[in-house]
Amino acid sequence: MTPRERLRIAVQKSGRLSQPCLDLLDRCGLRFRRSRDGLFCFGEGEPVDLLLVRDDDIPGLIAQGVCDLGVVGRNVLDEYSADAANQARLQLLQPLGFGQCRLSIAVPQDAAYAGARSLAGQRIATTYPRLLRRWLGQREVAAEVVTLSGSVEIAPRLGTADAICDLVQSGVTLAANQLREVECVLDSEAVLVAAATLPADARRDVIDLLLRRIDGVTRVRGSRLLLLQAARGCVEAIMAALPGATRPTLLQMDGQPGQVMLQALCPGELGWKQLEAIQRAGARELFVLPVERALA
Ligand code: PRT
Ligand code: ZN
């Protein structure tokens, strides 16, 4: 295969990961022009193009060298890599902080369950046969894995399985099908994937640039910058009221000895109750600002 000069990333065409992935790339400063058939996006600034495909095809496209990177759920990556023929073909470059879900085993609500042993001799329907087999094998449980291509949650009602192993997010689908979650096989989120060996040409520099930008976006996602003024004597009490392990910066205010300005990067939302507590500790002129990106 002739080497390409531009980096090519495989992204899910339409599904749960599509929009969050495009949003992330947008926040990384990448702009694209979409082809008429909607399958290809040409990068207008950086030499990065997107191929829009079904998520199940992404690991194979990277392994074959058609794409350099891809965004898939960890569940898809691990199921692919759990095949002995694909072992060590791909590597996980970075978790991306969206698309969170878990691959779980669920049984009918009224079925007795007392640990993995209860699954012995049962038929378990799943679209993740390799991950399920590995989980059962690690626990030395002999169960029958029934591989389906979709609609796993109705298998127990149809009588084609006794339990299921499927992705769960809110749990609403399980409840609607009178199933209850009993084991978590895998915690998943969207991840950036590459071939085991990264390209050794100019594309490598673009990958490094992209990783730094993704880190700059994901690290501060949901963070807030808090600005406030206070008397120096109140600083200790204010710091105690700040959320998490926030390490603030103190600035001396010109012409006002004993007064400081404090700035702190706070993880997550800063609600009214937290702000009011910080104010009671002696803070004035509080401002909460959204943080878009960071460069250390
Ligand atoms: O067409 P294509 O093959 O590309 O899409 P797809 O239908 O295979 O995938 P899609 O878009 O449904 O999911 C893409 C990825 O999103 C998955 O591989 C997961 O990594 C991630 N993800 C996050 C989820 C969910 N949350 C999720 N809730 N994938 C699927 N679900 C389904 C689940 O299968 C079940 O049917 O939603 C239902 C459960 O949701 P709750 O909220 O009712 O628990
Ligand atoms: Zn799929």
mmCIF file of C-alpha atoms and ligand atoms in Angstrom:
data_model
loop_
_atom_site.group_PDB
_atom_site.id
_atom_site.type_symbol
_atom_site.label_atom_id
_atom_site.label_comp_id
_atom_site.label_asym_id
_atom_site.label_seq_id
_atom_site.Cartn_x
_atom_site.Cartn_y
_atom_site.Cartn_z
ATOM 1 C CA MET A 1 0.000 0.000 0.000
ATOM 2 C CA THR A 2 1.387 3.439 -0.917
ATOM 3 C CA PRO A 3 1.892 5.644 2.115
ATOM 4 C CA ARG A 4 -0.541 8.511 2.476
ATOM 5 C CA GLU A 5 0.564 11.945 3.549
ATOM 6 C CA ARG A 6 -2.664 12.905 5.235
ATOM 7 C CA LEU A 7 -3.884 11.345 8.459
ATOM 8 C CA ARG A 8 -7.142 9.443 8.091
ATOM 9 C CA ILE A 9 -9.483 8.874 11.039
ATOM 10 C CA ALA A 10 -12.391 6.409 10.980
ATOM 11 C CA VAL A 11 -15.485 7.789 12.714
ATOM 12 C CA GLN A 12 -18.929 6.228 13.192
ATOM 13 C CA LYS A 13 -21.197 7.445 10.384
ATOM 14 C CA SER A 14 -24.454 7.635 12.288
ATOM 15 C CA GLY A 15 -24.870 6.459 15.819
ATOM 16 C CA ARG A 16 -24.248 7.358 19.423
ATOM 17 C CA LEU A 17 -20.574 8.219 18.958
ATOM 18 C CA SER A 18 -20.879 10.270 15.732
ATOM 19 C CA GLN A 19 -21.840 13.712 17.023
ATOM 20 C CA PRO A 20 -19.753 13.677 20.232
ATOM 21 C CA CYS A 21 -16.755 12.627 18.135
ATOM 22 C CA LEU A 22 -17.265 15.399 15.564
ATOM 23 C CA ASP A 23 -17.742 17.889 18.430
ATOM 24 C CA LEU A 24 -14.449 16.776 19.992
ATOM 25 C CA LEU A 25 -12.563 17.175 16.698
ATOM 26 C CA ASP A 26 -14.175 20.588 16.236
ATOM 27 C CA ARG A 27 -12.974 21.651 19.684
ATOM 28 C CA CYS A 28 -9.519 20.409 18.664
ATOM 29 C CA GLY A 29 -9.622 23.026 15.894
ATOM 30 C CA LEU A 30 -10.241 20.622 12.996
ATOM 31 C CA ARG A 31 -12.644 21.756 10.278
ATOM 32 C CA PHE A 32 -13.981 19.497 7.517
ATOM 33 C CA ARG A 33 -15.796 19.635 4.202
ATOM 34 C CA ARG A 34 -18.117 16.629 3.688
ATOM 35 C CA SER A 35 -18.208 14.751 0.367
ATOM 36 C CA ARG A 36 -21.530 14.526 -1.497
ATOM 37 C CA ASP A 37 -22.070 10.893 -0.532
ATOM 38 C CA GLY A 38 -21.408 11.840 3.105
ATOM 39 C CA LEU A 39 -18.777 9.123 3.563
ATOM 40 C CA PHE A 40 -15.639 11.265 3.505
ATOM 41 C CA CYS A 41 -14.731 14.522 5.235
ATOM 42 C CA PHE A 42 -11.807 16.495 3.876
ATOM 43 C CA GLY A 43 -9.829 18.421 6.510
ATOM 44 C CA GLU A 44 -9.514 22.077 5.578
ATOM 45 C CA GLY A 45 -6.768 23.215 7.972
ATOM 46 C CA GLU A 46 -4.663 20.347 9.263
ATOM 47 C CA PRO A 47 -3.855 17.355 6.979
ATOM 48 C CA VAL A 48 -6.525 15.165 8.636
ATOM 49 C CA ASP A 49 -9.445 13.513 6.827
ATOM 50 C CA LEU A 50 -12.346 11.447 8.172
ATOM 51 C CA LEU A 51 -13.883 8.265 6.833
ATOM 52 C CA LEU A 52 -17.456 7.787 8.065
ATOM 53 C CA VAL A 53 -18.313 4.103 8.529
ATOM 54 C CA ARG A 54 -20.140 1.610 10.747
ATOM 55 C CA ASP A 55 -18.421 1.329 14.107
ATOM 56 C CA ASP A 56 -17.938 -2.442 13.736
ATOM 57 C CA ASP A 57 -15.773 -1.853 10.630
ATOM 58 C CA ILE A 58 -13.400 0.585 12.344
ATOM 59 C CA PRO A 59 -10.941 -1.868 13.995
ATOM 60 C CA GLY A 60 -10.494 -3.775 10.718
ATOM 61 C CA LEU A 61 -9.963 -0.582 8.696
ATOM 62 C CA ILE A 62 -7.163 0.459 11.053
ATOM 63 C CA ALA A 63 -5.601 -3.021 11.130
ATOM 64 C CA GLN A 64 -5.581 -3.040 7.299
ATOM 65 C CA GLY A 65 -3.958 0.397 7.166
ATOM 66 C CA VAL A 66 -6.916 2.032 5.389
ATOM 67 C CA CYS A 67 -7.221 4.440 8.341
ATOM 68 C CA ASP A 68 -4.562 5.509 10.843
ATOM 69 C CA LEU A 69 -6.846 6.228 13.786
ATOM 70 C CA GLY A 70 -10.417 5.492 14.778
ATOM 71 C CA VAL A 71 -12.957 6.288 17.466
ATOM 72 C CA VAL A 72 -14.911 3.319 18.849
ATOM 73 C CA GLY A 73 -16.353 2.121 22.115
ATOM 74 C CA ARG A 74 -13.871 0.157 24.212
ATOM 75 C CA ASN A 75 -16.408 -2.693 23.907
ATOM 76 C CA VAL A 76 -15.876 -2.836 20.116
ATOM 77 C CA LEU A 77 -12.080 -2.589 20.423
ATOM 78 C CA ASP A 78 -11.843 -5.292 23.097
ATOM 79 C CA GLU A 79 -14.208 -7.662 21.273
ATOM 80 C CA TYR A 80 -12.078 -7.302 18.134
ATOM 81 C CA SER A 81 -8.787 -7.755 19.992
ATOM 82 C CA ALA A 82 -10.117 -10.745 21.943
ATOM 83 C CA ASP A 83 -9.941 -12.725 18.674
ATOM 84 C CA ALA A 84 -6.580 -14.548 18.732
ATOM 85 C CA ALA A 85 -6.048 -13.578 15.075
ATOM 86 C CA ASN A 86 -6.306 -9.864 15.941
ATOM 87 C CA GLN A 87 -4.387 -9.863 19.191
ATOM 88 C CA ALA A 88 -1.885 -6.973 19.447
ATOM 89 C CA ARG A 89 -2.895 -5.507 16.079
ATOM 90 C CA LEU A 90 -4.378 -2.355 17.625
ATOM 91 C CA GLN A 91 -3.563 -0.074 20.530
ATOM 92 C CA LEU A 92 -5.711 2.208 22.654
ATOM 93 C CA LEU A 93 -4.209 5.707 22.432
ATOM 94 C CA GLN A 94 -6.578 7.712 24.626
ATOM 95 C CA PRO A 95 -9.926 7.380 26.400
ATOM 96 C CA LEU A 96 -12.186 10.213 25.240
ATOM 97 C CA GLY A 97 -14.638 10.714 28.103
ATOM 98 C CA PHE A 98 -17.924 10.192 26.219
ATOM 99 C CA GLY A 99 -20.079 7.213 25.184
ATOM 100 C CA GLN A 100 -19.908 5.751 28.691
ATOM 101 C CA CYS A 101 -21.735 2.458 29.139
ATOM 102 C CA ARG A 102 -21.064 -1.020 30.502
ATOM 103 C CA LEU A 103 -21.280 -4.509 29.076
ATOM 104 C CA SER A 104 -23.356 -6.352 31.624
ATOM 105 C CA ILE A 105 -24.999 -9.699 32.232
ATOM 106 C CA ALA A 106 -28.703 -9.510 33.040
ATOM 107 C CA VAL A 107 -31.183 -12.194 34.062
ATOM 108 C CA PRO A 108 -35.010 -12.188 34.198
ATOM 109 C CA GLN A 109 -36.204 -10.099 37.147
ATOM 110 C CA ASP A 110 -37.647 -13.111 38.984
ATOM 111 C CA ALA A 111 -34.695 -15.456 38.315
ATOM 112 C CA ALA A 112 -32.542 -16.436 41.286
ATOM 113 C CA TYR A 113 -28.930 -15.274 41.044
ATOM 114 C CA ALA A 114 -26.150 -16.047 43.509
ATOM 115 C CA GLY A 115 -22.969 -15.188 41.618
ATOM 116 C CA ALA A 116 -21.332 -16.343 38.363
ATOM 117 C CA ARG A 117 -21.892 -20.034 39.257
ATOM 118 C CA SER A 118 -25.634 -19.471 38.750
ATOM 119 C CA LEU A 119 -24.917 -19.092 35.026
ATOM 120 C CA ALA A 120 -23.542 -22.637 34.669
ATOM 121 C CA GLY A 121 -25.498 -24.543 32.029
ATOM 122 C CA GLN A 122 -27.474 -21.414 31.039
ATOM 123 C CA ARG A 123 -27.812 -19.959 27.523
ATOM 124 C CA ILE A 124 -26.584 -16.356 27.403
ATOM 125 C CA ALA A 125 -27.419 -14.216 24.352
ATOM 126 C CA THR A 126 -24.941 -11.523 23.285
ATOM 127 C CA THR A 127 -23.365 -9.621 20.411
ATOM 128 C CA TYR A 128 -20.040 -9.782 22.320
ATOM 129 C CA PRO A 129 -19.293 -13.548 22.301
ATOM 130 C CA ARG A 130 -15.524 -13.284 22.804
ATOM 131 C CA LEU A 131 -15.706 -10.915 25.771
ATOM 132 C CA LEU A 132 -18.435 -13.030 27.357
ATOM 133 C CA ARG A 133 -16.524 -16.296 26.801
ATOM 134 C CA ARG A 134 -13.399 -14.770 28.316
ATOM 135 C CA TRP A 135 -15.338 -13.548 31.368
ATOM 136 C CA LEU A 136 -16.975 -16.978 31.843
ATOM 137 C CA GLY A 137 -13.627 -18.732 31.299
ATOM 138 C CA GLN A 138 -11.922 -16.588 33.971
ATOM 139 C CA ARG A 139 -14.598 -17.765 36.417
ATOM 140 C CA GLU A 140 -14.561 -21.376 35.175
ATOM 141 C CA VAL A 141 -18.266 -21.225 34.412
ATOM 142 C CA ALA A 142 -19.498 -23.481 31.601
ATOM 143 C CA ALA A 143 -22.410 -21.690 29.910
ATOM 144 C CA GLU A 144 -23.685 -21.668 26.331
ATOM 145 C CA VAL A 145 -22.954 -18.417 24.485
ATOM 146 C CA VAL A 146 -25.696 -17.611 21.948
ATOM 147 C CA THR A 147 -24.356 -15.066 19.446
ATOM 148 C CA LEU A 148 -26.967 -12.647 18.068
ATOM 149 C CA SER A 149 -26.532 -9.638 15.784
ATOM 150 C CA GLY A 150 -29.064 -7.433 17.606
ATOM 151 C CA SER A 151 -32.208 -7.220 19.775
ATOM 152 C CA VAL A 152 -30.458 -9.221 22.473
ATOM 153 C CA GLU A 153 -32.751 -7.959 25.236
ATOM 154 C CA ILE A 154 -35.803 -9.824 23.944
ATOM 155 C CA ALA A 155 -34.058 -13.231 23.762
ATOM 156 C CA PRO A 156 -35.167 -14.394 27.256
ATOM 157 C CA ARG A 157 -38.819 -13.541 26.498
ATOM 158 C CA LEU A 158 -38.594 -15.380 23.176
ATOM 159 C CA GLY A 159 -37.189 -18.377 25.015
ATOM 160 C CA THR A 160 -33.976 -18.411 22.958
ATOM 161 C CA ALA A 161 -31.783 -17.587 25.992
ATOM 162 C CA ASP A 162 -31.902 -17.656 29.805
ATOM 163 C CA ALA A 163 -29.784 -14.515 30.293
ATOM 164 C CA ILE A 164 -28.200 -11.771 28.193
ATOM 165 C CA CYS A 165 -24.896 -9.925 28.016
ATOM 166 C CA ASP A 166 -25.452 -6.479 26.469
ATOM 167 C CA LEU A 167 -24.559 -2.806 26.738
ATOM 168 C CA VAL A 168 -26.330 -0.874 29.472
ATOM 169 C CA GLN A 169 -26.370 2.838 30.047
ATOM 170 C CA SER A 170 -29.383 4.075 32.018
ATOM 171 C CA GLY A 171 -30.824 0.594 32.587
ATOM 172 C CA VAL A 172 -34.192 1.600 31.068
ATOM 173 C CA THR A 173 -33.995 -1.034 28.301
ATOM 174 C CA LEU A 174 -33.336 -3.810 30.843
ATOM 175 C CA ALA A 175 -36.227 -2.689 33.043
ATOM 176 C CA ALA A 176 -38.563 -2.467 30.024
ATOM 177 C CA ASN A 177 -37.707 -6.094 29.246
ATOM 178 C CA GLN A 178 -38.118 -7.303 32.852
ATOM 179 C CA LEU A 179 -34.422 -8.005 33.215
ATOM 180 C CA ARG A 180 -32.046 -7.153 36.048
ATOM 181 C CA GLU A 181 -28.342 -6.435 35.815
ATOM 182 C CA VAL A 182 -26.252 -8.885 37.852
ATOM 183 C CA GLU A 183 -22.647 -8.600 36.604
ATOM 184 C CA CYS A 184 -20.527 -5.983 34.833
ATOM 185 C CA VAL A 185 -18.229 -7.605 32.259
ATOM 186 C CA LEU A 186 -16.623 -4.376 30.995
ATOM 187 C CA ASP A 187 -16.776 -0.634 31.689
ATOM 188 C CA SER A 188 -16.707 1.177 28.376
ATOM 189 C CA GLU A 189 -16.348 4.624 26.849
ATOM 190 C CA ALA A 190 -15.271 5.971 23.462
ATOM 191 C CA VAL A 191 -11.540 5.548 22.855
ATOM 192 C CA LEU A 192 -9.049 6.680 20.232
ATOM 193 C CA VAL A 193 -7.509 3.630 18.566
ATOM 194 C CA ALA A 194 -4.447 3.177 16.322
ATOM 195 C CA ALA A 195 -2.504 0.315 14.780
ATOM 196 C CA ALA A 196 0.036 -1.276 17.135
ATOM 197 C CA THR A 197 2.794 0.504 15.176
ATOM 198 C CA LEU A 198 2.235 4.197 14.517
ATOM 199 C CA PRO A 199 3.245 5.637 11.119
ATOM 200 C CA ALA A 200 6.877 6.795 11.094
ATOM 201 C CA ASP A 201 6.321 9.671 8.623
ATOM 202 C CA ALA A 202 4.761 13.154 8.862
ATOM 203 C CA ARG A 203 1.465 11.615 9.981
ATOM 204 C CA ARG A 204 3.131 10.822 13.299
ATOM 205 C CA ASP A 205 3.558 14.546 14.023
ATOM 206 C CA VAL A 206 -0.120 15.119 13.266
ATOM 207 C CA ILE A 207 -1.068 12.286 15.645
ATOM 208 C CA ASP A 208 1.035 13.884 18.399
ATOM 209 C CA LEU A 209 -0.559 17.266 17.742
ATOM 210 C CA LEU A 210 -4.035 15.727 17.857
ATOM 211 C CA LEU A 211 -3.291 13.852 21.099
ATOM 212 C CA ARG A 212 -2.082 17.064 22.766
ATOM 213 C CA ARG A 213 -5.206 18.915 21.664
ATOM 214 C CA ILE A 214 -7.550 16.094 22.724
ATOM 215 C CA ASP A 215 -5.823 16.093 26.097
ATOM 216 C CA GLY A 216 -6.270 19.868 26.331
ATOM 217 C CA VAL A 217 -9.991 19.507 25.649
ATOM 218 C CA THR A 218 -10.778 16.403 27.723
ATOM 219 C CA ARG A 219 -8.716 17.502 30.742
ATOM 220 C CA VAL A 220 -10.811 20.602 31.306
ATOM 221 C CA ARG A 221 -14.146 19.253 30.045
ATOM 222 C CA GLY A 222 -16.807 20.430 32.464
ATOM 223 C CA SER A 223 -14.275 22.471 34.454
ATOM 224 C CA ARG A 224 -14.912 26.032 35.565
ATOM 225 C CA LEU A 225 -12.518 28.867 36.286
ATOM 226 C CA LEU A 226 -13.395 30.635 39.535
ATOM 227 C CA LEU A 227 -12.232 34.234 40.056
ATOM 228 C CA LEU A 228 -12.771 36.117 43.307
ATOM 229 C CA GLN A 229 -11.382 38.804 45.591
ATOM 230 C CA ALA A 230 -10.794 38.493 49.326
ATOM 231 C CA ALA A 231 -8.834 39.725 52.297
ATOM 232 C CA ARG A 232 -5.642 37.699 52.664
ATOM 233 C CA GLY A 233 -6.785 36.553 56.116
ATOM 234 C CA CYS A 234 -9.794 34.769 54.582
ATOM 235 C CA VAL A 235 -7.814 32.794 52.010
ATOM 236 C CA GLU A 236 -7.422 29.687 54.160
ATOM 237 C CA ALA A 237 -11.162 29.445 54.859
ATOM 238 C CA ILE A 238 -11.944 30.061 51.173
ATOM 239 C CA MET A 239 -9.530 27.315 50.068
ATOM 240 C CA ALA A 240 -11.229 24.886 52.443
ATOM 241 C CA ALA A 241 -14.561 25.688 50.751
ATOM 242 C CA LEU A 242 -13.230 25.052 47.208
ATOM 243 C CA PRO A 243 -14.335 21.748 45.631
ATOM 244 C CA GLY A 244 -11.948 18.801 45.181
ATOM 245 C CA ALA A 245 -8.202 19.150 45.142
ATOM 246 C CA THR A 246 -8.299 22.617 43.564
ATOM 247 C CA ARG A 247 -4.947 24.480 43.801
ATOM 248 C CA PRO A 248 -5.590 28.210 43.426
ATOM 249 C CA THR A 249 -3.282 30.996 42.275
ATOM 250 C CA LEU A 250 -3.148 34.161 44.446
ATOM 251 C CA LEU A 251 -2.445 37.595 42.972
ATOM 252 C CA GLN A 252 -1.625 40.693 45.001
ATOM 253 C CA MET A 253 -4.041 43.548 44.181
ATOM 254 C CA ASP A 254 -2.357 46.846 43.232
ATOM 255 C CA GLY A 255 -2.720 49.591 45.835
ATOM 256 C CA GLN A 256 -4.752 47.362 48.180
ATOM 257 C CA PRO A 257 -2.389 45.721 50.633
ATOM 258 C CA GLY A 258 -3.969 42.782 52.408
ATOM 259 C CA GLN A 259 -6.363 42.151 49.487
ATOM 260 C CA VAL A 260 -5.818 39.323 46.985
ATOM 261 C CA MET A 261 -7.388 38.074 43.830
ATOM 262 C CA LEU A 262 -7.757 34.279 43.696
ATOM 263 C CA GLN A 263 -8.135 32.168 40.580
ATOM 264 C CA ALA A 264 -8.816 28.425 40.651
ATOM 265 C CA LEU A 265 -9.616 25.743 38.072
ATOM 266 C CA CYS A 266 -12.453 23.729 39.595
ATOM 267 C CA PRO A 267 -13.449 20.266 38.359
ATOM 268 C CA GLY A 268 -17.114 20.040 37.349
ATOM 269 C CA GLU A 269 -19.971 22.440 37.952
ATOM 270 C CA LEU A 270 -19.803 25.110 40.640
ATOM 271 C CA GLY A 271 -23.334 25.279 41.980
ATOM 272 C CA TRP A 272 -24.969 28.133 43.889
ATOM 273 C CA LYS A 273 -24.615 26.336 47.233
ATOM 274 C CA GLN A 274 -20.842 25.941 46.757
ATOM 275 C CA LEU A 275 -20.499 29.583 45.667
ATOM 276 C CA GLU A 276 -22.508 30.788 48.655
ATOM 277 C CA ALA A 277 -20.263 28.770 50.997
ATOM 278 C CA ILE A 278 -17.188 30.351 49.384
ATOM 279 C CA GLN A 279 -18.779 33.789 49.792
ATOM 280 C CA ARG A 280 -19.517 33.105 53.478
ATOM 281 C CA ALA A 281 -15.831 32.256 53.878
ATOM 282 C CA GLY A 282 -15.061 35.876 52.925
ATOM 283 C CA ALA A 283 -14.963 36.028 49.127
ATOM 284 C CA ARG A 284 -16.271 39.009 47.095
ATOM 285 C CA GLU A 285 -16.775 39.626 43.367
ATOM 286 C CA LEU A 286 -17.083 35.938 42.459
ATOM 287 C CA PHE A 287 -17.062 35.009 38.787
ATOM 288 C CA VAL A 288 -17.447 31.509 37.303
ATOM 289 C CA LEU A 289 -16.191 31.090 33.733
ATOM 290 C CA PRO A 290 -16.411 28.066 31.391
ATOM 291 C CA VAL A 291 -13.066 26.596 30.282
ATOM 292 C CA GLU A 292 -12.777 25.524 26.639
ATOM 293 C CA ARG A 293 -9.225 24.238 26.322
ATOM 294 C CA ALA A 294 -5.927 24.103 28.176
ATOM 295 C CA LEU A 295 -2.296 24.041 27.127
ATOM 296 C CA ALA A 296 0.140 23.265 29.922
HETATM 297 O O1 PRT B 1 -24.574 1.450 12.769
HETATM 298 P P1 PRT B 1 -23.432 1.140 13.670
HETATM 299 O O2 PRT B 1 -23.010 -0.311 13.658
HETATM 300 O O3 PRT B 1 -22.291 2.094 13.467
HETATM 301 O O4 PRT B 1 -23.974 1.491 15.150
HETATM 302 P P2 PRT B 1 -24.388 0.545 16.385
HETATM 303 O O5 PRT B 1 -25.869 0.418 16.369
HETATM 304 O O6 PRT B 1 -23.567 -0.712 16.426
HETATM 305 O O7 PRT B 1 -23.877 1.400 17.610
HETATM 306 P P3 PRT B 1 -24.558 2.530 18.527
HETATM 307 O O8 PRT B 1 -24.569 3.822 17.797
HETATM 308 O O9 PRT B 1 -25.831 2.037 19.140
HETATM 309 O O10 PRT B 1 -23.469 2.564 19.683
HETATM 310 C C1 PRT B 1 -22.144 2.915 19.425
HETATM 311 C C2 PRT B 1 -21.361 2.797 20.717
HETATM 312 O O11 PRT B 1 -21.935 3.667 21.703
HETATM 313 C C3 PRT B 1 -21.373 1.433 21.379
HETATM 314 O O12 PRT B 1 -20.439 0.532 20.810
HETATM 315 C C4 PRT B 1 -21.008 1.790 22.819
HETATM 316 O O13 PRT B 1 -19.601 1.899 22.962
HETATM 317 C C5 PRT B 1 -21.618 3.189 23.007
HETATM 318 N N1 PRT B 1 -22.861 3.189 23.815
HETATM 319 C C6 PRT B 1 -23.073 3.988 24.900
HETATM 320 C C7 PRT B 1 -23.967 2.443 23.652
HETATM 321 C C8 PRT B 1 -24.863 2.789 24.658
HETATM 322 N N2 PRT B 1 -24.285 3.758 25.421
HETATM 323 C C9 PRT B 1 -26.162 2.147 24.725
HETATM 324 N N3 PRT B 1 -26.947 2.460 25.625
HETATM 325 N N4 PRT B 1 -24.296 1.519 22.718
HETATM 326 C C10 PRT B 1 -25.509 0.942 22.773
HETATM 327 N N5 PRT B 1 -26.445 1.192 23.727
HETATM 328 C C11 PRT B 1 -27.752 0.448 23.628
HETATM 329 C C12 PRT B 1 -27.686 -0.958 24.225
HETATM 330 O O14 PRT B 1 -27.225 -1.887 23.264
HETATM 331 C C13 PRT B 1 -29.136 -1.212 24.623
HETATM 332 O O15 PRT B 1 -29.909 -1.623 23.533
HETATM 333 O O16 PRT B 1 -28.781 1.117 24.324
HETATM 334 C C14 PRT B 1 -29.598 0.172 25.043
HETATM 335 C C15 PRT B 1 -29.353 0.339 26.520
HETATM 336 O O17 PRT B 1 -29.459 1.675 26.905
HETATM 337 P P4 PRT B 1 -30.176 2.045 28.280
HETATM 338 O O18 PRT B 1 -29.922 3.511 28.453
HETATM 339 O O19 PRT B 1 -31.617 1.741 28.124
HETATM 340 O O20 PRT B 1 -29.516 1.247 29.379
HETATM 341 ZN ZN ZN B 2 -22.226 -1.357 15.244
#
